[in-house]
Protein backbone atom coordinates (compact mmCIF):
# COMPACT_ATOMS: atom_id res chain seq x y z
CA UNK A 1 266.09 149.68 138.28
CA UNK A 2 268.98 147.11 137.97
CA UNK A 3 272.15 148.49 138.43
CA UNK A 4 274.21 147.33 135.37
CA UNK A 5 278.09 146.83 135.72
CA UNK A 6 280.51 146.36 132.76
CA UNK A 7 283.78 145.93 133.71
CA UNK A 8 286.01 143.76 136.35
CA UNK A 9 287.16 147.04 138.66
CA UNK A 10 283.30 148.35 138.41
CA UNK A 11 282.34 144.88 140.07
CA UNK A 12 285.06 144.76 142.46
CA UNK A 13 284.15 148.31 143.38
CA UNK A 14 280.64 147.55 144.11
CA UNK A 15 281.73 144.03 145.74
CA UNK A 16 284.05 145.68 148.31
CA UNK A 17 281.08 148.04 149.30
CA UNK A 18 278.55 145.76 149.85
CA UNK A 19 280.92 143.53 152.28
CA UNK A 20 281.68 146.83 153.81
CA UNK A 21 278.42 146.77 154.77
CA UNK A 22 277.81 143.23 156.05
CA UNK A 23 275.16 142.49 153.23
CA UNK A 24 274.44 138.64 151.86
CA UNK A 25 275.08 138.04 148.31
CA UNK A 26 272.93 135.51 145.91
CA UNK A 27 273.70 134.82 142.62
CA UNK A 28 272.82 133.51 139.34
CA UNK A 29 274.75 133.13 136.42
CA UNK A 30 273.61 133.30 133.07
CA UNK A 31 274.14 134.03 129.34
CA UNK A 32 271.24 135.74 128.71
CA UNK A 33 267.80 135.02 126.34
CA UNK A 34 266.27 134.46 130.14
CA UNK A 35 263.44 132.48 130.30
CA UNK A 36 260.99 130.85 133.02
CA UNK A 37 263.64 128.81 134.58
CA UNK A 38 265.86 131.75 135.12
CA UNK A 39 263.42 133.29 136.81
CA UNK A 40 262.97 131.14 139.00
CA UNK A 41 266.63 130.71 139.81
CA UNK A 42 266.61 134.52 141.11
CA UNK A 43 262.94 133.54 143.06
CA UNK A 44 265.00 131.01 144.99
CA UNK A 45 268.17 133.50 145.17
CA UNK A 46 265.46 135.92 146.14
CA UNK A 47 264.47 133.85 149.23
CA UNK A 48 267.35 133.19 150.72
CA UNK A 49 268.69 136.17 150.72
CA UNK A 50 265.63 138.86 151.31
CA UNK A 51 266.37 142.30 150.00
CA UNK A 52 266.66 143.47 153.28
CA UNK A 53 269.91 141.27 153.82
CA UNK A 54 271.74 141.48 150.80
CA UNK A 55 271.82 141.67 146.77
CA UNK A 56 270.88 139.63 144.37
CA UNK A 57 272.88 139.33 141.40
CA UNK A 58 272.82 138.56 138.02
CA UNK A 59 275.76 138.01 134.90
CA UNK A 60 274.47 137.88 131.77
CA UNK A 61 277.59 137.30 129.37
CA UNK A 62 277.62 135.21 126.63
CA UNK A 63 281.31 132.66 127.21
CA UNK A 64 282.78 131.98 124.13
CA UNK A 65 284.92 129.87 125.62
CA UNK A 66 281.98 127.01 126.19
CA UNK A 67 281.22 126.50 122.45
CA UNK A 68 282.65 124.11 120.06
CA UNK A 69 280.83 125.22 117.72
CA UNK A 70 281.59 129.22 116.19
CA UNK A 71 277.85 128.81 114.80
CA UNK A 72 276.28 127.80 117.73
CA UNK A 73 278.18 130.88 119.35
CA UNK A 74 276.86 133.32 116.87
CA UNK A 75 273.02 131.93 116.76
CA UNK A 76 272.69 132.23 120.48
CA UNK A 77 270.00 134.61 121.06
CA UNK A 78 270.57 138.07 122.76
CA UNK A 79 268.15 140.19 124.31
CA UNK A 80 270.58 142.34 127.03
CA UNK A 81 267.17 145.15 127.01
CA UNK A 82 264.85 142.61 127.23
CA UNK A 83 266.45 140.91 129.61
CA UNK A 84 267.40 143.64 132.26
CA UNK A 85 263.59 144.33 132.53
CA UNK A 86 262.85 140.80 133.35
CA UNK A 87 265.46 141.03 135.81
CA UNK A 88 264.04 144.06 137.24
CA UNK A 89 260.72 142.69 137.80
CA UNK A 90 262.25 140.17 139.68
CA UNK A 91 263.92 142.24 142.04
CA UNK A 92 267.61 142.00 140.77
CA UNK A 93 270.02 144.83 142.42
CA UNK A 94 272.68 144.32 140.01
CA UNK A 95 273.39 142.95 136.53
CA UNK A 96 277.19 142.22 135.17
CA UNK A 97 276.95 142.34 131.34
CA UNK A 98 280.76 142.66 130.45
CA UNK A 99 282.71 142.58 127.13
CA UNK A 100 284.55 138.82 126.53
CA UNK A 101 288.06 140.78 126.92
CA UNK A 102 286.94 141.65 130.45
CA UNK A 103 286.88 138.09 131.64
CA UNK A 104 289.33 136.98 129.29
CA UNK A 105 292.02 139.82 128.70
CA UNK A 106 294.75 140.02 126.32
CA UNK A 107 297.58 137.17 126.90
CA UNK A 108 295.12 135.21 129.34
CA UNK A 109 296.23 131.69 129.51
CA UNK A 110 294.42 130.10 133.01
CA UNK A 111 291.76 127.32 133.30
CA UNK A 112 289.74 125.58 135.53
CA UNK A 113 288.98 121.91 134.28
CA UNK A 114 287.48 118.93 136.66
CA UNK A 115 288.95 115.70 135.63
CA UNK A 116 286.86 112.87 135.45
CA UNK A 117 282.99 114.14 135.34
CA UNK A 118 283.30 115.54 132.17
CA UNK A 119 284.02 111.74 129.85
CA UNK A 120 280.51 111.28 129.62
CA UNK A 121 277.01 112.89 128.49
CA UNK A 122 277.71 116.16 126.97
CA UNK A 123 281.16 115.84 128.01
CA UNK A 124 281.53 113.10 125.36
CA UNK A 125 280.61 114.90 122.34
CA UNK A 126 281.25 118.59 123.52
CA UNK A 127 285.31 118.65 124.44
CA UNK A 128 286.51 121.62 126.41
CA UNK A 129 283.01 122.76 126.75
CA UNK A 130 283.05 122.13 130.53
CA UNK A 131 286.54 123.37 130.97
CA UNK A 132 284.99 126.84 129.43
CA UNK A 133 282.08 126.62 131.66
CA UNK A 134 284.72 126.01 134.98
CA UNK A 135 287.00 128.82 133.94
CA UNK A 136 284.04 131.41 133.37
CA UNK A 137 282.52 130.46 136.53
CA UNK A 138 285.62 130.40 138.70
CA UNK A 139 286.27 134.00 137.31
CA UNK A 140 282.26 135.09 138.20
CA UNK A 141 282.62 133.42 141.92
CA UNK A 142 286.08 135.06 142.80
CA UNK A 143 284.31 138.91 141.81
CA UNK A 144 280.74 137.97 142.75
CA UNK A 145 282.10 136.18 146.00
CA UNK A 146 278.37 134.64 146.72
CA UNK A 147 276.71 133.62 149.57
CA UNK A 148 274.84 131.35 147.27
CA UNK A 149 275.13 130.65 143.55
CA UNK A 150 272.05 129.58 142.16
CA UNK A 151 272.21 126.93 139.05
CA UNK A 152 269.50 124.73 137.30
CA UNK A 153 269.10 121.20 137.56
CA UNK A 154 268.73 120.99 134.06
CA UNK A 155 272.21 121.42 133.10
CA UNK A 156 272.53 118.05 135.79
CA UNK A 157 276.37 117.25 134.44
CA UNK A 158 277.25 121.08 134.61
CA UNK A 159 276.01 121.60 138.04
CA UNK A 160 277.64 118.07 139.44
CA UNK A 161 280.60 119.47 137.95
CA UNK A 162 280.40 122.65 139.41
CA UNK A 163 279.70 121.45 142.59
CA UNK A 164 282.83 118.96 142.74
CA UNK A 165 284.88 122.13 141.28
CA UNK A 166 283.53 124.23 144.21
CA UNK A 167 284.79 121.86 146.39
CA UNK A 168 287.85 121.11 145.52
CA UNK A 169 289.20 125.21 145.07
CA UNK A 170 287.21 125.82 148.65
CA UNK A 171 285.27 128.47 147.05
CA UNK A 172 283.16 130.31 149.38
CA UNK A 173 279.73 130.18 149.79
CA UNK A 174 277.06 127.68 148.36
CA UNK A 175 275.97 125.86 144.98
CA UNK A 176 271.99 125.45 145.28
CA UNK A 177 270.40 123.10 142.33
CA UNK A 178 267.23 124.45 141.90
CA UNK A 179 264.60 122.03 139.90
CA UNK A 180 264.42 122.25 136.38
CA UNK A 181 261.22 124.37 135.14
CA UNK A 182 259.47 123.36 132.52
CA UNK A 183 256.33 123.82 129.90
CA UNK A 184 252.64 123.20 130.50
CA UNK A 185 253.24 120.77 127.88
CA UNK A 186 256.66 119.49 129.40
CA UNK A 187 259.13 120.46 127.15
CA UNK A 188 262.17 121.75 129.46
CA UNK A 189 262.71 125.69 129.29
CA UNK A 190 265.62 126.65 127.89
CA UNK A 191 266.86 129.43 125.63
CA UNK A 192 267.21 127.25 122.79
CA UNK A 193 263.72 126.51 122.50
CA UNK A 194 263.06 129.68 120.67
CA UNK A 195 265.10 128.40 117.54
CA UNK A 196 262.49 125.50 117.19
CA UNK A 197 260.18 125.50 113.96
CA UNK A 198 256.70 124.26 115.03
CA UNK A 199 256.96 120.90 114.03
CA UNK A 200 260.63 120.46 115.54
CA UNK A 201 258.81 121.81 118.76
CA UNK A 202 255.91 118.95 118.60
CA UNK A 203 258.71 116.52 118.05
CA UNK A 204 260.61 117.77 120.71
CA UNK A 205 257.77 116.42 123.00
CA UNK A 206 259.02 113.26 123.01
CA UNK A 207 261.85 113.84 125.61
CA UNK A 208 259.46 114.82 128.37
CA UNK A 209 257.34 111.82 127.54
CA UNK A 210 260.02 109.38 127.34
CA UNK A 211 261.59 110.45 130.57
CA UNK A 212 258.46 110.37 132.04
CA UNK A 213 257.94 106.74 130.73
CA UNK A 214 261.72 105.84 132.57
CA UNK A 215 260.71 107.16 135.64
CA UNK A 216 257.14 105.09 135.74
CA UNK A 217 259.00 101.72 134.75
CA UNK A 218 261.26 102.55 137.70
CA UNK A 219 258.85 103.07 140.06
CA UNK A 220 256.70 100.09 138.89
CA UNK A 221 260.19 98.39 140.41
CA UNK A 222 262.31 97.97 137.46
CA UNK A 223 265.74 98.74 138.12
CA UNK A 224 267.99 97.07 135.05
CA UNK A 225 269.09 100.01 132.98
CA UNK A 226 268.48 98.24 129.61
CA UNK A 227 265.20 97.46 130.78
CA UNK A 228 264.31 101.32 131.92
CA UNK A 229 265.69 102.75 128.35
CA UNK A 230 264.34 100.28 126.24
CA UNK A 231 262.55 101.70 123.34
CA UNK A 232 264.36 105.43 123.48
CA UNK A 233 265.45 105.20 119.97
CA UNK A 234 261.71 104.25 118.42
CA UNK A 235 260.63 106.87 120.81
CA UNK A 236 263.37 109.94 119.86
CA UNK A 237 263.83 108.84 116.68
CA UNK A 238 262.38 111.95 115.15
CA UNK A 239 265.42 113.59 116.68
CA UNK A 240 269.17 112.92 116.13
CA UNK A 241 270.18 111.17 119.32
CA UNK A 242 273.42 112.06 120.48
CA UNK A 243 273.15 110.47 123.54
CA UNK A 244 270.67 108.28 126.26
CA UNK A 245 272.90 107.36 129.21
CA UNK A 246 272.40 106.25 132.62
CA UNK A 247 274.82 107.73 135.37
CA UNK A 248 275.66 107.41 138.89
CA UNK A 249 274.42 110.62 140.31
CA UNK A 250 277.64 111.85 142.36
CA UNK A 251 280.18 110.66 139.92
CA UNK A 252 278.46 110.55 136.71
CA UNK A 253 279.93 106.92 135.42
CA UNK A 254 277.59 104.47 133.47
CA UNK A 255 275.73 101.76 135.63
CA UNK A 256 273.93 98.93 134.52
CA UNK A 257 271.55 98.46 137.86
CA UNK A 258 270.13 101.19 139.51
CA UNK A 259 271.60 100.81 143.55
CA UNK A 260 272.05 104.31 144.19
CA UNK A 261 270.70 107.54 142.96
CA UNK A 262 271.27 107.52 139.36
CA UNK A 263 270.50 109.84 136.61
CA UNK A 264 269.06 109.22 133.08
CA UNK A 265 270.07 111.87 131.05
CA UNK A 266 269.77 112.59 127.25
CA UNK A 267 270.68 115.20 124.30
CA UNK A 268 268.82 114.91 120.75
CA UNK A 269 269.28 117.37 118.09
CA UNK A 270 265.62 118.85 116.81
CA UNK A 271 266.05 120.77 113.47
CA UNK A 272 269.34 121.52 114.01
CA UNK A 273 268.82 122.52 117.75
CA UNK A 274 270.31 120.23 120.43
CA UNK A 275 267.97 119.86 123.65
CA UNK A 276 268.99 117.93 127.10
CA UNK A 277 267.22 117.14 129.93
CA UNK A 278 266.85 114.04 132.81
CA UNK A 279 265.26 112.42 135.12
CA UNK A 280 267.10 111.16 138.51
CA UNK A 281 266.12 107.88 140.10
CA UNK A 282 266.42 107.76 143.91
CA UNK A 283 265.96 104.31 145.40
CA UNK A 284 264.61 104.21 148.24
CA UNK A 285 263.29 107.74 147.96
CA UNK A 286 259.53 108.02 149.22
């Protein structure tokens, strides 16, 4: 069984016992409706830290503080029941489900933002929605205190973020990217996928197969950026396009020429639900 926490001082309880006892901790963030890919987040938690080292850890807590959108916020889908016995199947010691005035109490007024990363991609159209996702994870690490934090390459902008944030406040442990897990048919996994009708699924197709179309002009040796997007709005166009952007990798500016590894990313609204996904180019990479 999963051992399920609910408030800060439970956490810190169980945190200060298990470094008592010189046990690893791996851990993997979430807000819930888990999936495939989250799965296989706690897999790769799972393996480097065996059970017979340490604990592996789960949050699933829904951050208000991440949406622009108050509908958005409310549609999210939540399955805590469901999702505890997915977790236990997987081998999870301990889930932290808490209450949003647990991680953000009466008169709080601290955040974490990362200048610079956030002007582009989601960043652009989403503002503050990164600075949510810093502040909530910031607030995770400093209870969890993990060896390694497991996060999906998926959400490429959020983890490059992350990664730069962990940096900079000399967090301890580890971010791990772990590769994005996807469909039979190709579609990305992700909790939103659920709210898709059938024919805004089908549609939805055409983000696998367009990435997959940049990454074969690429490796037939095309490296102009107009060139290697050509044709995304004919082929999303059953979508609403919010964005199709190349990015330096690291520092996630626009480039024109792929010289270094550079991501494609992209976000297009299906039926009212708003998918992302990428593909990164690695020149030079055999």
């Amino acid at each position: 069984m999963v051992k399920v926490l609910r408030t800060v001082e439970e956490l810190q309880r169980w945190r200060a016992q298990v470094r008592a006892a010189g046990r690893q901790v791996a851990f993997v963030p979430t807000m819930g409706s888990l999936h495939a890919g989250h799965l296989e987040l706690m897999r790769a938690g799972r393996a480097r830290v065996p059970a017979e080292r340490g604990e592996l850890v789960i949050s699933i807590f829904v951050n208000p503080t991440q949406f622009n959108d108050a509908n958005d916020l409310a549609a999210y889908p939540r399955d805590e029941a469901g999702d505890l016995a997915l977790a236990a199947a997987e081998g999870v010691d301990v889930a932290f489900c808490p209450e949003p005035d647990a991680l953000y109490p009466k008169g709080a007024s601290t955040w974490v933002e990362v200048g610079g990363l956030d002007n582009h991609l989601c960043g652009a159209s989403r503002p503050g929605h990164f600075r949510g996702v810093c502040t909530v994870v910031t607030k995770l690490w400093q209870l969890v205190a993990p060896d390694y934090g497991l996060f999906g390459r998926k959400d490429y902008q959020q983890l490059a973020i992350l990664r730069r944030m962990h940096r900079d406040l000399f967090l301890c442990g580890e971010v791990v990217g772990v590769s994005t897990v996807r469909e039979p048919d190709g579609l990305a996994l992700s909790s939103r996928n659920v709210r898709l009708d059938p024919a805004a699924r089908t549609q939805a197709l055409a983000i696998p197969r367009f990435l997959d179309e940049v990454r074969a002009r690429f490796e037939a040796g095309e490296r102009e950026v107009e060139a290697l997007l050509a044709g995304a709005g004919e082929r999303l166009g059953a979508g609403e396009v919010h964005y199709v952007s190349a990015v330096d990798a690291d520092d996630l500016q626009p480039v024109v020429r792929v010289e270094a590894p550079t991501l494609v990313a992209l976000a297009v609204v299906f039926s009212g639900v708003r998918l992302i996904d990428n593909v990164l180019l690695e020149p030079g990479a055999s």
